[in-house]
PDB file of C-alpha atoms and ligand atoms in Angstrom:
ATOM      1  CA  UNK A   1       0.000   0.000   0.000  1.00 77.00           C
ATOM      2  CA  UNK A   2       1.432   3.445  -1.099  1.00 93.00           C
ATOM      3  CA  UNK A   3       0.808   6.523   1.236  1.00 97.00           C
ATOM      4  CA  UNK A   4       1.184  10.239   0.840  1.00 98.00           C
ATOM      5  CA  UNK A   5       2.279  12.631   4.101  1.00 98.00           C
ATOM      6  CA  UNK A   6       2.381  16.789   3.616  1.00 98.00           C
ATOM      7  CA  UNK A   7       4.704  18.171   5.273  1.00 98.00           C
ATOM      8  CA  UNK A   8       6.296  21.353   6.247  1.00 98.00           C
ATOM      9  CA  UNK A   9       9.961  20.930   6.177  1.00 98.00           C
ATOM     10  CA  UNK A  10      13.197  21.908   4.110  1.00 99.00           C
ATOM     11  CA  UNK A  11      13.193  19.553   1.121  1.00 99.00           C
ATOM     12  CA  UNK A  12      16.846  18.938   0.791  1.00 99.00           C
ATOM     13  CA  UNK A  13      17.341  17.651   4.119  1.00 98.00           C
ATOM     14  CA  UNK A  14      14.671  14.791   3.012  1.00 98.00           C
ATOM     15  CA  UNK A  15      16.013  10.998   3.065  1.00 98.00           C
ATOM     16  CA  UNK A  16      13.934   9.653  -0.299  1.00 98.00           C
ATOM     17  CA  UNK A  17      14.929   8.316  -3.233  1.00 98.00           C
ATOM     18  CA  UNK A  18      14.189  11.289  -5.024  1.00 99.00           C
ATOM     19  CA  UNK A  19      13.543  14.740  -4.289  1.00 99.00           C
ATOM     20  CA  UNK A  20      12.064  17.125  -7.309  1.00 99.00           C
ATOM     21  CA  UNK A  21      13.360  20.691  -7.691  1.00 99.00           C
ATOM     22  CA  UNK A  22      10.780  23.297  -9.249  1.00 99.00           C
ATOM     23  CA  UNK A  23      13.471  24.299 -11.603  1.00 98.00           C
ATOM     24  CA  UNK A  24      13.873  26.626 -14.735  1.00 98.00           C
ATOM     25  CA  UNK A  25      14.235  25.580 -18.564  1.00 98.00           C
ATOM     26  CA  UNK A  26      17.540  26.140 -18.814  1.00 98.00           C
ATOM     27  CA  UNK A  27      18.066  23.890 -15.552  1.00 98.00           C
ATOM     28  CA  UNK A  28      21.633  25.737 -14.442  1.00 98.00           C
ATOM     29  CA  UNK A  29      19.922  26.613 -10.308  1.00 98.00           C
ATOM     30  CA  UNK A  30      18.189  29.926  -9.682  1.00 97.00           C
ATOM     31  CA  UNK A  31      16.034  30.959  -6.375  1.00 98.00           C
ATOM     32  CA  UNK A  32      13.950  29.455  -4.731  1.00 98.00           C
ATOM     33  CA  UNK A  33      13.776  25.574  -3.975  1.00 99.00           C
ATOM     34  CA  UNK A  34      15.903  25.576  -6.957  1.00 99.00           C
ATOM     35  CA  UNK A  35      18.668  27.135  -5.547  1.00 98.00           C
ATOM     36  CA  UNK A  36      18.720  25.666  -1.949  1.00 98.00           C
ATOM     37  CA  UNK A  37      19.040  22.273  -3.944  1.00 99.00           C
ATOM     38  CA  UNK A  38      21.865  23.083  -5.948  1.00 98.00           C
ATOM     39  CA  UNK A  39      23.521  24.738  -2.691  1.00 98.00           C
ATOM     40  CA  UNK A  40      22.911  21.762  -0.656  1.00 98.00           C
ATOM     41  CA  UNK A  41      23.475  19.128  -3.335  1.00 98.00           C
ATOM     42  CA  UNK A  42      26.866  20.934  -4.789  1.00 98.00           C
ATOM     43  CA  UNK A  43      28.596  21.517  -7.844  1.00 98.00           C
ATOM     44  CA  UNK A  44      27.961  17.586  -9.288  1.00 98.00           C
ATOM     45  CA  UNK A  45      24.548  18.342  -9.594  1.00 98.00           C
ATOM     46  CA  UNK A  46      25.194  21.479 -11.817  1.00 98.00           C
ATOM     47  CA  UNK A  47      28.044  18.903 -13.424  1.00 98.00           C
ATOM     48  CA  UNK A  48      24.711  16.831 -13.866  1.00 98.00           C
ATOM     49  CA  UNK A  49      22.611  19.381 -15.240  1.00 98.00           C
ATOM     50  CA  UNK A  50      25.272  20.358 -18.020  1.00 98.00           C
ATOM     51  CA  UNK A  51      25.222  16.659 -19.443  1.00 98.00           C
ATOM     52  CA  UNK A  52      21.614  15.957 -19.583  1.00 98.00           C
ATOM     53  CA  UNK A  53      20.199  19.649 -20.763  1.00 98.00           C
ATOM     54  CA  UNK A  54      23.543  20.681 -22.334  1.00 98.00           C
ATOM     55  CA  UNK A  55      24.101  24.701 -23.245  1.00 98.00           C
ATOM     56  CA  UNK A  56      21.737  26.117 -25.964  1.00 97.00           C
ATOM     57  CA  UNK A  57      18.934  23.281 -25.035  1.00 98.00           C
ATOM     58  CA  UNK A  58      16.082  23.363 -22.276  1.00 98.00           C
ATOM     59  CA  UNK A  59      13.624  21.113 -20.543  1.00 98.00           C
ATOM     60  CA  UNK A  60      10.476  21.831 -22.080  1.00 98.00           C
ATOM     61  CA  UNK A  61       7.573  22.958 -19.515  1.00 98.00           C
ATOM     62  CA  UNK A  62       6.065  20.221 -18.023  1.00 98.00           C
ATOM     63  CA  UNK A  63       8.866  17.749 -18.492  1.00 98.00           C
ATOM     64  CA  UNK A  64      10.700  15.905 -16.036  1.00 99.00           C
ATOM     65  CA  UNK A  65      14.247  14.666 -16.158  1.00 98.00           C
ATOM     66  CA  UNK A  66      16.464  13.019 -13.603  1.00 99.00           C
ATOM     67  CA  UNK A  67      20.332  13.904 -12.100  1.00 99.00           C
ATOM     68  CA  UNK A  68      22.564  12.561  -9.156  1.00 98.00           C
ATOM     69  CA  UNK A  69      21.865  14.529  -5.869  1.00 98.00           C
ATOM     70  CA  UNK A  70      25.533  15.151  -5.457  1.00 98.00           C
ATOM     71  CA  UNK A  71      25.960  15.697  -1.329  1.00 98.00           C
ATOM     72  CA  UNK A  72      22.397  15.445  -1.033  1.00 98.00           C
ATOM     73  CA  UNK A  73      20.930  12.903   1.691  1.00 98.00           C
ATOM     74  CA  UNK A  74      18.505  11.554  -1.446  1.00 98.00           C
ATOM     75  CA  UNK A  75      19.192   9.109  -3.681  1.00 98.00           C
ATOM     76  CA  UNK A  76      18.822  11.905  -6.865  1.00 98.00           C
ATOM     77  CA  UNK A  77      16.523  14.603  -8.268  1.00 99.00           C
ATOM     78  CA  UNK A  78      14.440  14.927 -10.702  1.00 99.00           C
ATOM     79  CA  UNK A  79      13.822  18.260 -11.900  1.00 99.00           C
ATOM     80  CA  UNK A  80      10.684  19.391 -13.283  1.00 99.00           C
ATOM     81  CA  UNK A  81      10.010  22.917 -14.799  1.00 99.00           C
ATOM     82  CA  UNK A  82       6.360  24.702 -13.777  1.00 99.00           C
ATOM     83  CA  UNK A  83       4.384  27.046 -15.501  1.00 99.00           C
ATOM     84  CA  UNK A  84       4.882  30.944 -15.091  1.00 98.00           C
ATOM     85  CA  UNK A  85       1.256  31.727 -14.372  1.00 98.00           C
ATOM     86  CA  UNK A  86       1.163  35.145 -15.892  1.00 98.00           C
ATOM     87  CA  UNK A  87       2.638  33.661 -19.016  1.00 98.00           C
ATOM     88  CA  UNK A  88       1.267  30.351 -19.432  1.00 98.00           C
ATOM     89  CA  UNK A  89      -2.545  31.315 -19.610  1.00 97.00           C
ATOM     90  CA  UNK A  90      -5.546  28.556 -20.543  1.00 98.00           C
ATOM     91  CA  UNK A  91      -1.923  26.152 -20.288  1.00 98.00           C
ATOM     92  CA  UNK A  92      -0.888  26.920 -16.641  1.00 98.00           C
ATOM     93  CA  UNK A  93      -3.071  23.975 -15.291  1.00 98.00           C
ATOM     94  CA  UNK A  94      -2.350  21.046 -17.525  1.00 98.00           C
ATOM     95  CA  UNK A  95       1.526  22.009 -17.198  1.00 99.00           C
ATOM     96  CA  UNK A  96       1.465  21.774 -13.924  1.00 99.00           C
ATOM     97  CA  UNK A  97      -0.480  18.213 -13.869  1.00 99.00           C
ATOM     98  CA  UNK A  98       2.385  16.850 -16.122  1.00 99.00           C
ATOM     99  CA  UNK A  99       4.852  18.105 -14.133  1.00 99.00           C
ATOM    100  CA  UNK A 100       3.878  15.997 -11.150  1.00 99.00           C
ATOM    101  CA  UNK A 101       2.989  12.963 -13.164  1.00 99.00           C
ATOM    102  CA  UNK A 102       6.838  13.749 -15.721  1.00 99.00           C
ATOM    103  CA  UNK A 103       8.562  13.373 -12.126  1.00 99.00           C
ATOM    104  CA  UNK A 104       6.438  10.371 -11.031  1.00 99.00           C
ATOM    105  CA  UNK A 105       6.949   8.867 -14.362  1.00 98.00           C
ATOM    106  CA  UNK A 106      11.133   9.700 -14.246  1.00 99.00           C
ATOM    107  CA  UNK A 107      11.226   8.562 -10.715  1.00 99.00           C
ATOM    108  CA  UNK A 108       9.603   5.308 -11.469  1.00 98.00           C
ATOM    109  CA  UNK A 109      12.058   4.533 -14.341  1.00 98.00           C
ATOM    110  CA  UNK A 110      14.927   5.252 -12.412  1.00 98.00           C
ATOM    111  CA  UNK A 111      13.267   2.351  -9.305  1.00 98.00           C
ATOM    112  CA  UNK A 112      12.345   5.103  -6.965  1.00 98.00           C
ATOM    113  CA  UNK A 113       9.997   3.970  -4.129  1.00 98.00           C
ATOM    114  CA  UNK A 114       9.634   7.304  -2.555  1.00 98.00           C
ATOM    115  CA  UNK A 115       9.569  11.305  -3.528  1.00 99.00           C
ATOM    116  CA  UNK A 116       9.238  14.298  -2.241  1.00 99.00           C
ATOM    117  CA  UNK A 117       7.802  17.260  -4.095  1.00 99.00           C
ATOM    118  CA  UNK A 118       7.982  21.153  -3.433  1.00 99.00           C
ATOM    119  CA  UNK A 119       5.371  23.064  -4.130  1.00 99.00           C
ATOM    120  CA  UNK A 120       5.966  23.525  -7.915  1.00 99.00           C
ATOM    121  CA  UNK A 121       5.008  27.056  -9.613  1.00 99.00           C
ATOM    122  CA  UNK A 122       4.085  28.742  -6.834  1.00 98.00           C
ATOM    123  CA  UNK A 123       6.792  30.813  -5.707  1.00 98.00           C
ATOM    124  CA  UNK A 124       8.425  32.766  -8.102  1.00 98.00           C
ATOM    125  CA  UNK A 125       6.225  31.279 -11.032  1.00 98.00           C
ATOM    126  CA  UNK A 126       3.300  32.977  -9.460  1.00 98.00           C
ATOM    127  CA  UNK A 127       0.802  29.865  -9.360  1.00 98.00           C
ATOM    128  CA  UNK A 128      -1.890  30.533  -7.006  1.00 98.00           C
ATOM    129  CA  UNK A 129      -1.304  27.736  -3.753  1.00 98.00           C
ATOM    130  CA  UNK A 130      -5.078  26.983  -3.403  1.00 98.00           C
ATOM    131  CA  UNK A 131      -5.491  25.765  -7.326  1.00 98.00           C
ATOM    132  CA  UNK A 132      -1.885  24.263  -6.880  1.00 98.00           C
ATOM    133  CA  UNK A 133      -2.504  22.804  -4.437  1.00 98.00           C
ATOM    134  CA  UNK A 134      -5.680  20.534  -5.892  1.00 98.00           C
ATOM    135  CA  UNK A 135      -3.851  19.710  -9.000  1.00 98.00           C
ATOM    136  CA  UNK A 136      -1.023  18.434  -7.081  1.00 98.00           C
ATOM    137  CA  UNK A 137      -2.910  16.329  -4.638  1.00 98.00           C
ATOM    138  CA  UNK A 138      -5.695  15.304  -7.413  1.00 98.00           C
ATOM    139  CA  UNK A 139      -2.067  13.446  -9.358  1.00 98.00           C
ATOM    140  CA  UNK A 140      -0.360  12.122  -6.376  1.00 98.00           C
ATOM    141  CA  UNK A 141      -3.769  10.833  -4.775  1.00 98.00           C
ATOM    142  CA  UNK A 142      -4.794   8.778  -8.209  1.00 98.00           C
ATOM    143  CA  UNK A 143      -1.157   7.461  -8.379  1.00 98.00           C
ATOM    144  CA  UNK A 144      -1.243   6.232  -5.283  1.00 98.00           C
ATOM    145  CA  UNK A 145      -4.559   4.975  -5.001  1.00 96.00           C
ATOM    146  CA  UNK A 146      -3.622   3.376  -8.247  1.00 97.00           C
ATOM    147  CA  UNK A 147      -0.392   1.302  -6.849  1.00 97.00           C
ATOM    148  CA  UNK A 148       2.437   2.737  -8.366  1.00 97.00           C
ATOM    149  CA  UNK A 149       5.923   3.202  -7.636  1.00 98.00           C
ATOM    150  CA  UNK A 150       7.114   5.584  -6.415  1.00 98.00           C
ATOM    151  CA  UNK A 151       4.393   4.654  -3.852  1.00 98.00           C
ATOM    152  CA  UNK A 152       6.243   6.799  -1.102  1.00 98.00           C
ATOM    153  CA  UNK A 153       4.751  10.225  -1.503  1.00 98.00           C
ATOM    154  CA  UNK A 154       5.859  12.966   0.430  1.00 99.00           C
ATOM    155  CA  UNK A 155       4.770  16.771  -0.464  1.00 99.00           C
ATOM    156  CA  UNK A 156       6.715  18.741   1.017  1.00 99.00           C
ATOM    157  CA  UNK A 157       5.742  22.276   1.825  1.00 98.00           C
ATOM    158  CA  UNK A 158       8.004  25.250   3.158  1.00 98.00           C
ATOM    159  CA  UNK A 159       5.970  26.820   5.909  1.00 98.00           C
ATOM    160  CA  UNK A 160       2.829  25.888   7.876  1.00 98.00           C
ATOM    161  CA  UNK A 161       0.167  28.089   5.611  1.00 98.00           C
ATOM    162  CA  UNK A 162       1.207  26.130   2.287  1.00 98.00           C
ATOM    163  CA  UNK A 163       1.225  23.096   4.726  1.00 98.00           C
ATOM    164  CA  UNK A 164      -2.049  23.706   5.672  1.00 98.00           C
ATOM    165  CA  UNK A 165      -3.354  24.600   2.605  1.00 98.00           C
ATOM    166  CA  UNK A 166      -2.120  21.333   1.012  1.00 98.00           C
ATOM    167  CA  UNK A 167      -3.293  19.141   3.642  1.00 98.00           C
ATOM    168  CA  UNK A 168      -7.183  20.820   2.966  1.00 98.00           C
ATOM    169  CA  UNK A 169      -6.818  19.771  -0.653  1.00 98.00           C
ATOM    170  CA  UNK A 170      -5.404  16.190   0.607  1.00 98.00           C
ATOM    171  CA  UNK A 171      -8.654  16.142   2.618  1.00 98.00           C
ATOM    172  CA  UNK A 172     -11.116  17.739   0.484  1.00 97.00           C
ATOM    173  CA  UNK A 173     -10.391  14.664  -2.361  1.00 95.00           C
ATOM    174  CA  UNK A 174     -10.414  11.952   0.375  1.00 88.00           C
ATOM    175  CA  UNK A 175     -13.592  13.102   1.520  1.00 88.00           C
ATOM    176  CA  UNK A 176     -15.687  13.265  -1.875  1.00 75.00           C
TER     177      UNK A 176
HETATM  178  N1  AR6 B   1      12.269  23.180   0.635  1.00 95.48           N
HETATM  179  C1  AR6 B   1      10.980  23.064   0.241  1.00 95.48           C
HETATM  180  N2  AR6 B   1      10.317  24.048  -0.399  1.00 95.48           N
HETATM  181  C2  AR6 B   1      10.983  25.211  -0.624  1.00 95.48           C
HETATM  182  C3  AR6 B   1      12.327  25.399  -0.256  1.00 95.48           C
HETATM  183  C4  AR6 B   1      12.978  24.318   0.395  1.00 95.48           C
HETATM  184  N3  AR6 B   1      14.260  24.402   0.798  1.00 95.48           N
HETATM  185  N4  AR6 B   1      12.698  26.659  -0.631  1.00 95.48           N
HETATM  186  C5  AR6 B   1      11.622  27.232  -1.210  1.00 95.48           C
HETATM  187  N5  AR6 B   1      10.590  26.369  -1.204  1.00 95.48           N
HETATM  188  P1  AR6 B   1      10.059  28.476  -6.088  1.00 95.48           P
HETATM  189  P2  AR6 B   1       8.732  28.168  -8.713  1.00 95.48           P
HETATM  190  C6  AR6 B   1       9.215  26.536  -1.707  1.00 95.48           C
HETATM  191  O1  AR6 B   1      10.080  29.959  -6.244  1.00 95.48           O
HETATM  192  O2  AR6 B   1       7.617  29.048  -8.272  1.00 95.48           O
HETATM  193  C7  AR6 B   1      13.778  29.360  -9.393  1.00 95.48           C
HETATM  194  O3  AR6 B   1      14.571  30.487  -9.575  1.00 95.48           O
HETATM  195  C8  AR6 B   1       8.689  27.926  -1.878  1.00 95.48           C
HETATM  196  O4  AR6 B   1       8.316  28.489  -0.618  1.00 95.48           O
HETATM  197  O5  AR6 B   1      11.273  27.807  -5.568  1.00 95.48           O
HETATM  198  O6  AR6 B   1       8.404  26.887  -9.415  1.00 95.48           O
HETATM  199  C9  AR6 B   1      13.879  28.376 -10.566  1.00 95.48           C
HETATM  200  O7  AR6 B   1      15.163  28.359 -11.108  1.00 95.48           O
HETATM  201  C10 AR6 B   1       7.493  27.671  -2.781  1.00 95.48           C
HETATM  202  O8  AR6 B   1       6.387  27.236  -1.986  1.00 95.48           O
HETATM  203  O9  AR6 B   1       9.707  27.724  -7.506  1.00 95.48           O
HETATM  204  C11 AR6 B   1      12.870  28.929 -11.518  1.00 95.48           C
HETATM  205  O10 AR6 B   1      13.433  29.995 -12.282  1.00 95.48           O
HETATM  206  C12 AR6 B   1       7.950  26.495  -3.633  1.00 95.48           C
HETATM  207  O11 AR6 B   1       9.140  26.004  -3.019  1.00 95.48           O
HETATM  208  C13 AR6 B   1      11.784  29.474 -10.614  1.00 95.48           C
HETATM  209  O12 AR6 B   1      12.428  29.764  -9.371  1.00 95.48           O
HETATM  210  C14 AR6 B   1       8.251  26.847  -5.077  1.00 95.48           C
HETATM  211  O13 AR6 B   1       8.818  28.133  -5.154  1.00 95.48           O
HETATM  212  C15 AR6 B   1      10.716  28.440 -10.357  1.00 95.48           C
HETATM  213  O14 AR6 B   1       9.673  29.041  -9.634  1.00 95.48           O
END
């Protein structure tokens, strides 16, 4: 049986196979979740990012795509770029719904049991939490429920509002 916690806790200190970073197309670190990963993780996971989205290319929004986690305690990350809101229009909602099922799909090919997500989008991407946060946990719930691997499922929020407000949406599908 899989299960899925939220949490409000500092994803790179999470021991799971995989942890996702909300990253950027270009996937070279920025702010953000993005940045305390590649701080935490050091300079192999940059090394990382240079040989699978090498200069000039980019991960395509919505994609998923997996590197070492260099000093980090999990097993590797798979980073996932999110909609900008502003930008992405009619789009923003489907792009974020691949996003979480690219990184489930990623992890599952590289025999991950469990992962932790961030909130994707909706920091500096601008996603509003509250229909984040339903999109998320409407993927990770019908994963689960369906028996897939990774069947560990940790989301991991950064503060006890987004915690909150995740754990309502958790709740809100459970009970019909
Ligand atoms: N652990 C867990 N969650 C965190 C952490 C952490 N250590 N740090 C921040 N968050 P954001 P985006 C939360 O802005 O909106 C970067 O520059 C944060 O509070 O990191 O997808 C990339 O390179 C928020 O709830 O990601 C892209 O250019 C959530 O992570 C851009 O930002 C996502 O916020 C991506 O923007």
């Amino acid at each position: 049986m899989g299960s899925i916690e939220v949490i409000d806790a500092d994803i790179t200190t999470l021991r799971v196979d995989a942890i996702v970073n909300a990253a950027n197309e270009r996937l070279r670190g920025g702010g953000g979740v993005d940045g305390a990963i590649h701080r935490a993780g050091g300079p192999a996971v940059l090394e990382d990012c240079r040989r699978v989205v090498p200069d000039g290319a980019r991960l395509p929004t919505g994609e998923a795509i997996a590197t070492t986690a260099g000093d980090l305690p999990a097993r590797l990350v798979v980073h996932t770029v999110g909609p900008v809101y502003a930008a992405a229009g009619d789009d923003a909602p489907a792009l974020l719904r691949s996003c979480y099922e690219r990184s489930l799909a990623v992890a599952a090919e590289e025999g991950c049991r469990s992962i932790a997500f961030p909130s994707i989008s909706t920091g500096i991407y601008g996603y509003p939490v509250d229909d984040a946060s339903r999109i998320a946990m409407d993927v990770l719930t019908a994963h689960v429920d369906a028996g897939q691997e990774p069947s560990v499922v940790t989301m991991c929020c950064f503060g006890e509002d987004d915690r909150a407000v995740y754990q309502q949406a958790l709740e809100d599908l459970r009970t019909g």
